[in-house]
Every structure is written in C-alpha cells, then in structure tokens.
Coordinates of C-alpha atoms in Angstrom, one line a residue:
M75 CA 38.8 32.4 -34.7
S76 CA 41.5 32.8 -31.8
M77 CA 43.0 29.8 -30.1
G78 CA 41.5 30.7 -26.5
S79 CA 38.1 31.0 -28.3
R80 CA 38.4 27.7 -29.9
G81 CA 39.7 26.3 -26.6
R82 CA 36.5 27.7 -24.9
L83 CA 34.2 26.3 -27.6
V84 CA 35.8 22.8 -27.1
V85 CA 35.3 22.8 -23.3
L86 CA 31.4 24.3 -24.0
G87 CA 30.9 21.5 -26.4
I88 CA 32.2 18.6 -23.6
D89 CA 29.7 20.5 -21.1
A90 CA 26.8 20.1 -23.3
V91 CA 27.6 16.5 -24.1
L92 CA 27.6 15.9 -20.3
V93 CA 24.3 17.7 -19.7
A94 CA 22.8 15.9 -22.9
A95 CA 24.2 12.6 -21.4
V96 CA 22.3 13.4 -17.8
A97 CA 19.2 14.5 -19.6
L98 CA 19.2 10.9 -21.8
T99 CA 19.7 9.0 -18.4
A100 CA 16.6 10.8 -16.7
V101 CA 14.6 9.9 -20.0
A102 CA 15.5 6.4 -19.1
L103 CA 14.3 6.4 -15.6
R104 CA 11.5 8.6 -15.9
G105 CA 10.5 9.0 -19.4
P106 CA 7.4 7.9 -21.7
D107 CA 8.4 4.2 -21.6
L108 CA 8.1 4.5 -17.6
G109 CA 5.2 6.4 -18.1
P110 CA 4.5 10.0 -16.9
Y111 CA 4.1 9.2 -13.1
S112 CA 7.4 7.6 -12.4
T113 CA 10.4 9.1 -10.8
S114 CA 14.0 8.5 -9.4
M115 CA 14.4 7.8 -5.8
D116 CA 17.0 10.5 -6.4
D117 CA 14.0 12.7 -6.2
A118 CA 12.1 11.0 -3.4
A119 CA 11.6 12.5 0.1
R120 CA 13.5 11.0 3.2
V121 CA 11.4 9.0 5.5
P122 CA 10.7 10.8 8.5
A123 CA 11.9 9.5 12.0
E124 CA 9.3 7.8 14.3
P125 CA 8.1 9.9 17.1
V126 CA 10.0 9.2 20.1
A127 CA 7.9 7.0 22.6
V128 CA 6.8 8.1 26.1
K129 CA 7.0 6.4 29.1
G130 CA 3.9 3.5 29.2
A131 CA 4.1 3.8 25.2
S132 CA 2.7 0.7 23.1
T133 CA 6.3 -0.2 21.6
G134 CA 5.7 -4.0 20.7
S135 CA 5.0 -5.3 17.5
Y136 CA 3.1 -8.6 15.9
S137 CA 4.0 -9.9 12.4
W138 CA 1.8 -12.6 10.9
D139 CA 1.8 -14.4 7.6
C140 CA -1.2 -14.4 4.9
G141 CA 0.7 -15.6 1.9
R142 CA 1.0 -13.1 -1.2
N143 CA -1.8 -14.3 -3.0
E144 CA 0.0 -16.7 -4.8
N145 CA -3.2 -18.6 -5.1
G146 CA -4.6 -15.8 -7.2
H147 CA -7.7 -15.2 -5.3
R148 CA -8.8 -11.7 -7.5
N149 CA -11.8 -10.1 -8.2
T150 CA -13.5 -6.8 -9.1
A151 CA -15.6 -6.6 -5.8
N152 CA -15.4 -4.2 -2.9
I153 CA -17.2 -5.5 0.0
V154 CA -16.9 -2.2 2.2
V155 CA -17.8 0.6 -0.6
T156 CA -20.2 -1.5 -3.0
P157 CA -21.2 -4.8 -1.4
K158 CA -23.1 -7.3 -3.6
K159 CA -21.7 -5.6 -7.0
P160 CA -19.0 -6.5 -9.3
G161 CA -16.8 -3.5 -10.5
P162 CA -15.1 -2.6 -13.4
A163 CA -13.4 -5.1 -15.1
H164 CA -9.9 -2.8 -15.5
H165 CA -10.1 -2.5 -11.6
L166 CA -9.3 -5.7 -9.9
H167 CA -8.5 -6.3 -6.7
D168 CA -5.9 -8.7 -4.9
Y169 CA -6.8 -10.7 -1.6
I170 CA -5.3 -11.9 1.1
G171 CA -6.7 -13.3 4.1
N172 CA -10.4 -14.8 4.2
L173 CA -10.8 -17.0 0.9
G174 CA -14.7 -16.0 1.1
V175 CA -14.8 -12.8 -0.4
R176 CA -16.7 -13.0 -4.1
D177 CA -18.7 -10.3 -6.1
D178 CA -21.7 -11.2 -4.4
T179 CA -20.1 -11.1 -0.9
T180 CA -21.1 -8.6 2.0
V181 CA -19.5 -7.8 5.2
G182 CA -22.2 -9.7 7.0
S183 CA -22.1 -12.6 4.7
L184 CA -18.2 -12.9 5.2
A185 CA -18.4 -13.1 8.8
G186 CA -19.1 -16.7 9.3
Q187 CA -16.3 -17.9 7.0
T188 CA -12.9 -18.8 8.9
K189 CA -11.0 -20.4 5.6
T190 CA -8.2 -18.3 5.3
T191 CA -4.6 -17.6 4.1
C192 CA -3.1 -16.6 7.5
T193 CA -1.3 -18.7 9.4
N194 CA -2.6 -17.7 12.8
G195 CA -6.1 -18.3 11.8
D196 CA -6.8 -14.6 11.0
A197 CA -10.1 -14.4 8.9
S198 CA -10.0 -10.9 8.2
T199 CA -9.8 -10.0 4.1
Y200 CA -7.5 -7.4 2.9
F201 CA -7.4 -6.1 -0.5
W202 CA -5.9 -3.7 -3.2
P203 CA -5.8 -3.0 -6.8
V204 CA -3.5 -5.6 -8.7
L205 CA -0.2 -4.3 -10.3
R206 CA 0.5 -5.0 -14.0
F207 CA 3.2 -4.8 -16.4
V208 CA 1.9 -2.8 -19.5
T209 CA 2.9 -4.0 -22.7
E210 CA 3.5 -1.7 -25.6
G211 CA 0.8 -2.0 -28.3
Q212 CA -1.7 -3.3 -26.1
D213 CA -4.9 -2.4 -24.0
Q214 CA -3.2 -1.0 -20.9
H215 CA -5.9 -2.9 -18.8
D216 CA -4.6 -6.4 -19.8
G217 CA -1.0 -6.3 -18.9
P218 CA 0.2 -9.5 -16.8
V219 CA -0.5 -9.1 -13.2
Q220 CA 2.1 -9.3 -11.1
V221 CA 2.4 -11.4 -7.8
P222 CA 4.4 -9.7 -4.8
T223 CA 7.9 -11.6 -4.3
S224 CA 7.3 -10.7 -0.4
L225 CA 4.6 -9.3 1.6
T226 CA 5.1 -8.3 5.2
M227 CA 1.8 -7.6 7.8
T228 CA 2.8 -6.1 11.2
Y229 CA 0.8 -4.4 13.7
Y230 CA 2.4 -1.6 15.5
G231 CA 1.3 0.0 18.7
N232 CA 1.4 4.0 19.6
P233 CA 4.1 5.9 20.8
R234 CA 2.0 8.1 23.2
G235 CA 0.4 5.0 25.2
P236 CA -1.5 1.3 24.8
V237 CA -3.6 0.2 22.2
L238 CA -6.9 -1.0 22.6
A239 CA -8.2 -4.2 20.6
M240 CA -9.4 -3.4 17.2
P241 CA -13.5 -4.5 17.2
R242 CA -14.7 -7.0 15.2
L243 CA -16.0 -6.2 11.6
L244 CA -14.5 -2.7 11.8
R245 CA -13.6 -1.4 8.3
A246 CA -10.4 0.5 7.5
Q247 CA -9.1 2.0 4.4
V248 CA -6.0 4.0 3.2
G249 CA -5.7 5.8 0.0
D250 CA -8.0 7.1 -2.2
A251 CA -9.0 5.3 -5.5
Y252 CA -10.3 8.9 -6.9
A253 CA -7.2 10.8 -6.0
M254 CA -6.8 12.2 -9.7
T255 CA -10.2 13.9 -10.1
D256 CA -11.3 14.4 -6.2
G257 CA -8.1 16.5 -5.1
G258 CA -5.8 14.0 -3.5
A259 CA -6.2 15.2 0.3
H260 CA -6.5 11.1 0.8
T261 CA -3.6 10.1 -0.9
R262 CA -1.5 7.9 1.4
A263 CA -0.1 5.1 -0.4
W264 CA 3.9 5.0 -0.6
W265 CA 6.3 3.6 -3.0
S266 CA 10.2 2.7 -2.5
C267 CA 13.0 0.5 -3.9
S268 CA 14.2 -2.2 -2.0
N269 CA 17.7 -0.7 -1.8
T270 CA 16.6 2.7 -1.1
L271 CA 14.3 2.3 1.9
D272 CA 15.1 5.3 3.5
R273 CA 13.2 7.2 0.7
Q274 CA 9.5 7.2 -0.1
T275 CA 7.7 8.3 -3.1
M276 CA 4.2 8.6 -4.3
K277 CA 4.9 7.9 -7.7
Y278 CA 6.2 5.0 -9.1
P279 CA 9.9 4.4 -8.6
A280 CA 12.1 3.7 -11.4
C281 CA 14.2 1.3 -9.4
E282 CA 18.0 0.2 -10.2
D283 CA 19.2 -2.9 -11.7
G284 CA 18.5 -5.9 -9.2
A285 CA 16.1 -3.5 -6.7
E286 CA 12.4 -4.5 -6.3
V287 CA 9.8 -2.1 -6.5
V288 CA 8.4 -1.4 -2.9
R289 CA 4.6 -0.8 -1.9
I290 CA 3.5 0.3 1.5
F291 CA 0.2 0.8 3.0
D292 CA 0.3 2.2 6.5
F293 CA -3.0 2.2 7.7
P294 CA -5.3 4.7 9.9
S295 CA -5.2 3.5 13.7
C296 CA -7.0 6.0 15.8
W297 CA -10.7 4.9 16.1
D298 CA -13.8 6.8 17.0
G299 CA -14.8 4.2 19.8
R300 CA -18.3 3.9 18.1
Q301 CA -18.7 3.1 14.8
L302 CA -17.4 0.0 12.5
D303 CA -17.8 2.1 9.5
S304 CA -19.2 5.6 8.2
P305 CA -20.8 7.0 5.2
D306 CA -17.5 7.8 3.3
H307 CA -15.6 5.0 5.0
R308 CA -13.3 7.0 6.5
R309 CA -14.7 9.3 9.2
H310 CA -14.6 6.8 12.0
M311 CA -10.9 6.6 11.6
A312 CA -8.3 8.7 11.4
F313 CA -4.6 9.0 11.2
P314 CA -2.2 9.9 14.1
A315 CA -1.4 13.5 14.7
E316 CA 2.1 15.0 14.8
G317 CA 4.0 13.3 17.6
G318 CA 2.1 10.1 17.1
G319 CA -0.9 10.8 19.3
C320 CA -4.7 9.8 18.1
P321 CA -6.8 13.2 17.7
M322 CA -9.2 14.5 20.5
G323 CA -12.1 12.0 20.5
T324 CA -10.5 8.9 19.1
F325 CA -8.6 6.1 20.5
A326 CA -5.4 4.2 19.6
I327 CA -5.7 0.7 18.1
P328 CA -3.4 -1.7 16.4
R329 CA -1.5 0.2 13.7
L330 CA -1.1 -2.0 10.3
K331 CA 1.7 -1.6 7.9
M332 CA 1.6 -3.9 4.7
T333 CA 4.8 -3.9 2.9
M334 CA 4.9 -5.9 -0.5
S335 CA 7.8 -6.2 -2.9
Y336 CA 7.8 -6.7 -6.7
A337 CA 10.4 -8.1 -9.0
I338 CA 10.1 -5.4 -12.0
P339 CA 13.0 -5.6 -14.5
S340 CA 14.5 -2.2 -14.7
G341 CA 13.1 -0.2 -17.6
T342 CA 9.8 -1.8 -17.5
R343 CA 6.7 -0.1 -17.1
Y344 CA 4.1 -1.0 -14.7
Q345 CA 0.9 0.6 -13.0
I346 CA -1.7 -0.2 -10.7
D347 CA -5.7 -0.8 -12.0
A348 CA -7.7 2.3 -11.4
F349 CA -11.0 3.5 -12.0
D350 CA -11.8 5.4 -15.7
G351 CA -10.5 8.9 -15.2
Q352 CA -8.1 8.0 -12.7
D353 CA -5.2 7.7 -15.3
N354 CA -3.8 4.8 -13.3
N355 CA -1.9 7.5 -11.4
P356 CA -0.2 5.9 -8.6
A357 CA -1.6 8.6 -6.3
T358 CA -5.1 6.4 -6.5
D359 CA -3.3 3.4 -5.0
H360 CA -5.4 2.2 -1.8
G361 CA -6.1 -0.9 0.3
F362 CA -8.7 -2.0 2.4
L363 CA -9.5 -4.2 5.5
V364 CA -12.2 -5.7 7.0
N365 CA -11.1 -7.3 10.5
L366 CA -12.4 -10.9 11.4
M367 CA -9.2 -11.9 13.6
P368 CA -10.3 -14.4 16.1
E369 CA -10.6 -12.4 19.7
A370 CA -8.0 -14.7 21.0
V371 CA -5.5 -13.8 18.0
M372 CA -6.4 -9.9 18.6
K373 CA -5.6 -10.4 22.7
Q374 CA -2.4 -11.7 21.7
V375 CA -1.8 -8.9 19.3
V376 CA -2.7 -6.4 22.0
S377 CA -0.7 -7.8 24.5
C378 CA 2.5 -7.9 22.2
L379 CA 2.1 -4.1 21.3
N380 CA 1.5 -3.1 24.9
T381 CA 4.2 -5.1 26.7
G382 CA 6.7 -4.2 24.2
K383 CA 7.4 -7.5 23.0
R384 CA 8.4 -8.5 19.0
C385 CA 5.8 -11.2 18.1
V386 CA 6.4 -13.0 15.0
T387 CA 3.9 -15.6 13.5
E388 CA 6.0 -17.7 11.3
R389 CA 4.6 -20.1 8.4
A390 CA 4.9 -23.8 8.8
A391 CA 7.3 -25.8 6.6
S392 CA 5.5 -27.5 4.1

C-alpha cells in the first residue's frame, strides 16, 4: 500500500469518526431515551410572521394570571365532550380557573360557581392533559406529574378588524386527542424550548441544558355567531384564514394563547397523558376552555384589544 493510499485511509477514518460522533449526538437528543416522538430544535420550523394589521384592526392584548395549577386541581373529566363521566385513569387533566370542576360536573352546573384561581375573577375553566416524566422500568402512566414553572394567559385581537365579546358558556378546543388514529387533521398544539422560541414543532423538543420545554395552545378565534357548542365541539369555531381574517360566516372574537414552561432536565424523557391507542404522541395534545368570564371583565378585554392597549392583570403579592 502506498503512502498516498494510507493517507487517504487516515482521512477517511477521521471522517467516519466525525460522522459517528454526529450520529451519537443525534441519538442523545432524539434516540430511545427520549422516545420515538422527540426532536432537536434544529429540525423545528420557523415561527411564521404575524399578519400585518390593517387600519382599524384590534391590535391590543390582555394578559391575566390564573396560576400554574400549583394547587393540584386534576381529574379525568371532560365536561365538554363527556359531561358527568370520569375518563380513563391514564388521561388526567390539569385545570386552572374555576375550582368547581369534578368528575360529575356539567357545563350547566359549573355556571353558578365562581371560586377561581384567576386574579381577575375569571370563573372560566381551562384544562389540558398533564405532562409526566417517564421512569424506566415503570408503567409509563405512573410517572410524576410536572407542574409548569410558568403559565401565561393572553388574549389577542384580529389583524383585519375589531373583535366581538366572547359569549358566556362558549366552548372551544385546540388540538385533537385522537390525532394518532383519525388522520391528525386537527393537530394544533405546538412545542418549543425557552432559548429557541423562534422555532416550533409538533414533537417533544429535546432542549439544551438550562432551557425549559415550552408548550403552546393557540385557540380558534372565529365564531359562527350562533352556537355555544356543536356536535363535534369544533364546527361552531374556526381558526383565522391566511392573512388573519375570519372565514366567511364567522366573526372575530378574542384569541387565547396559553404558554406553559416546564423544567425538564436534559436527557429526561417526558410525555403527555393520552387515550389508549394514541401512544402518548404529542400530536394528540389538546386544550379546552369554557368561557365563564364575568361580563364586565370580558368588556375590558374587548376594549383593550380594540383600542390597541396592552393590558396586564398582575397577581397580588401574598
């Protein structure tokens, strides 16, 4: 073998080591330890730019504090889809807002209850599947439930015009609990990392050391103007079309964006609770709301949005 051949072999050998090192890094970020539905944020899509607002658009915002469910209000109920019936034990929900939601609650029975975690008196209920650590060698449904380190609630307006008040008892949902088996057309929940908020993914992000996992629910904000709910709990609501306007026959109402952050140690596998057959796929992530915000507070929300103000309701110091 000539010296040139040996030199080429050495170079090839170094290249092979580098390729192997990159592959091992990818495994560390996205391999079996983090499950089949995880990804590096390097592969996540860029967050699209917000539509340009026209003259007369509702460009304001309204933020308020309903806590992080640090009080542990959880159960398996879904008062929108299956009222008065507890769900399977492995599909547990976190709740903020109205403290009256129990396994046997209905939307009607909740309407008269006003005790809430929200500082502005908002008696609405907001709920979503819990997030757990997955412990090796244990039932994946029994991992410790994680409480968000932060949870922000913000209503936004519409870039094409003013918004109407959200009607009392309106139900809305984002995402699809059965996306794994029904085609995934309604998948809408997004994930990111606290240091890469310009990118989002529908997979579990493998965040870098020191970065938190971020979970985002952006609810539909176009209402048909007639129904408070519909048979599939979707058709009375729609998402804005390209450009931000509401589809024909619908009206713009305040758009709720919920953002949660979780302290997940790097390399720790985590997942949301899910129904049987859904494989704890993040595509099945979802959130619900039932609007019971007092009329006076909703008027304030609409005023802030339509006049372009940035309104923030702070939590009082304890």
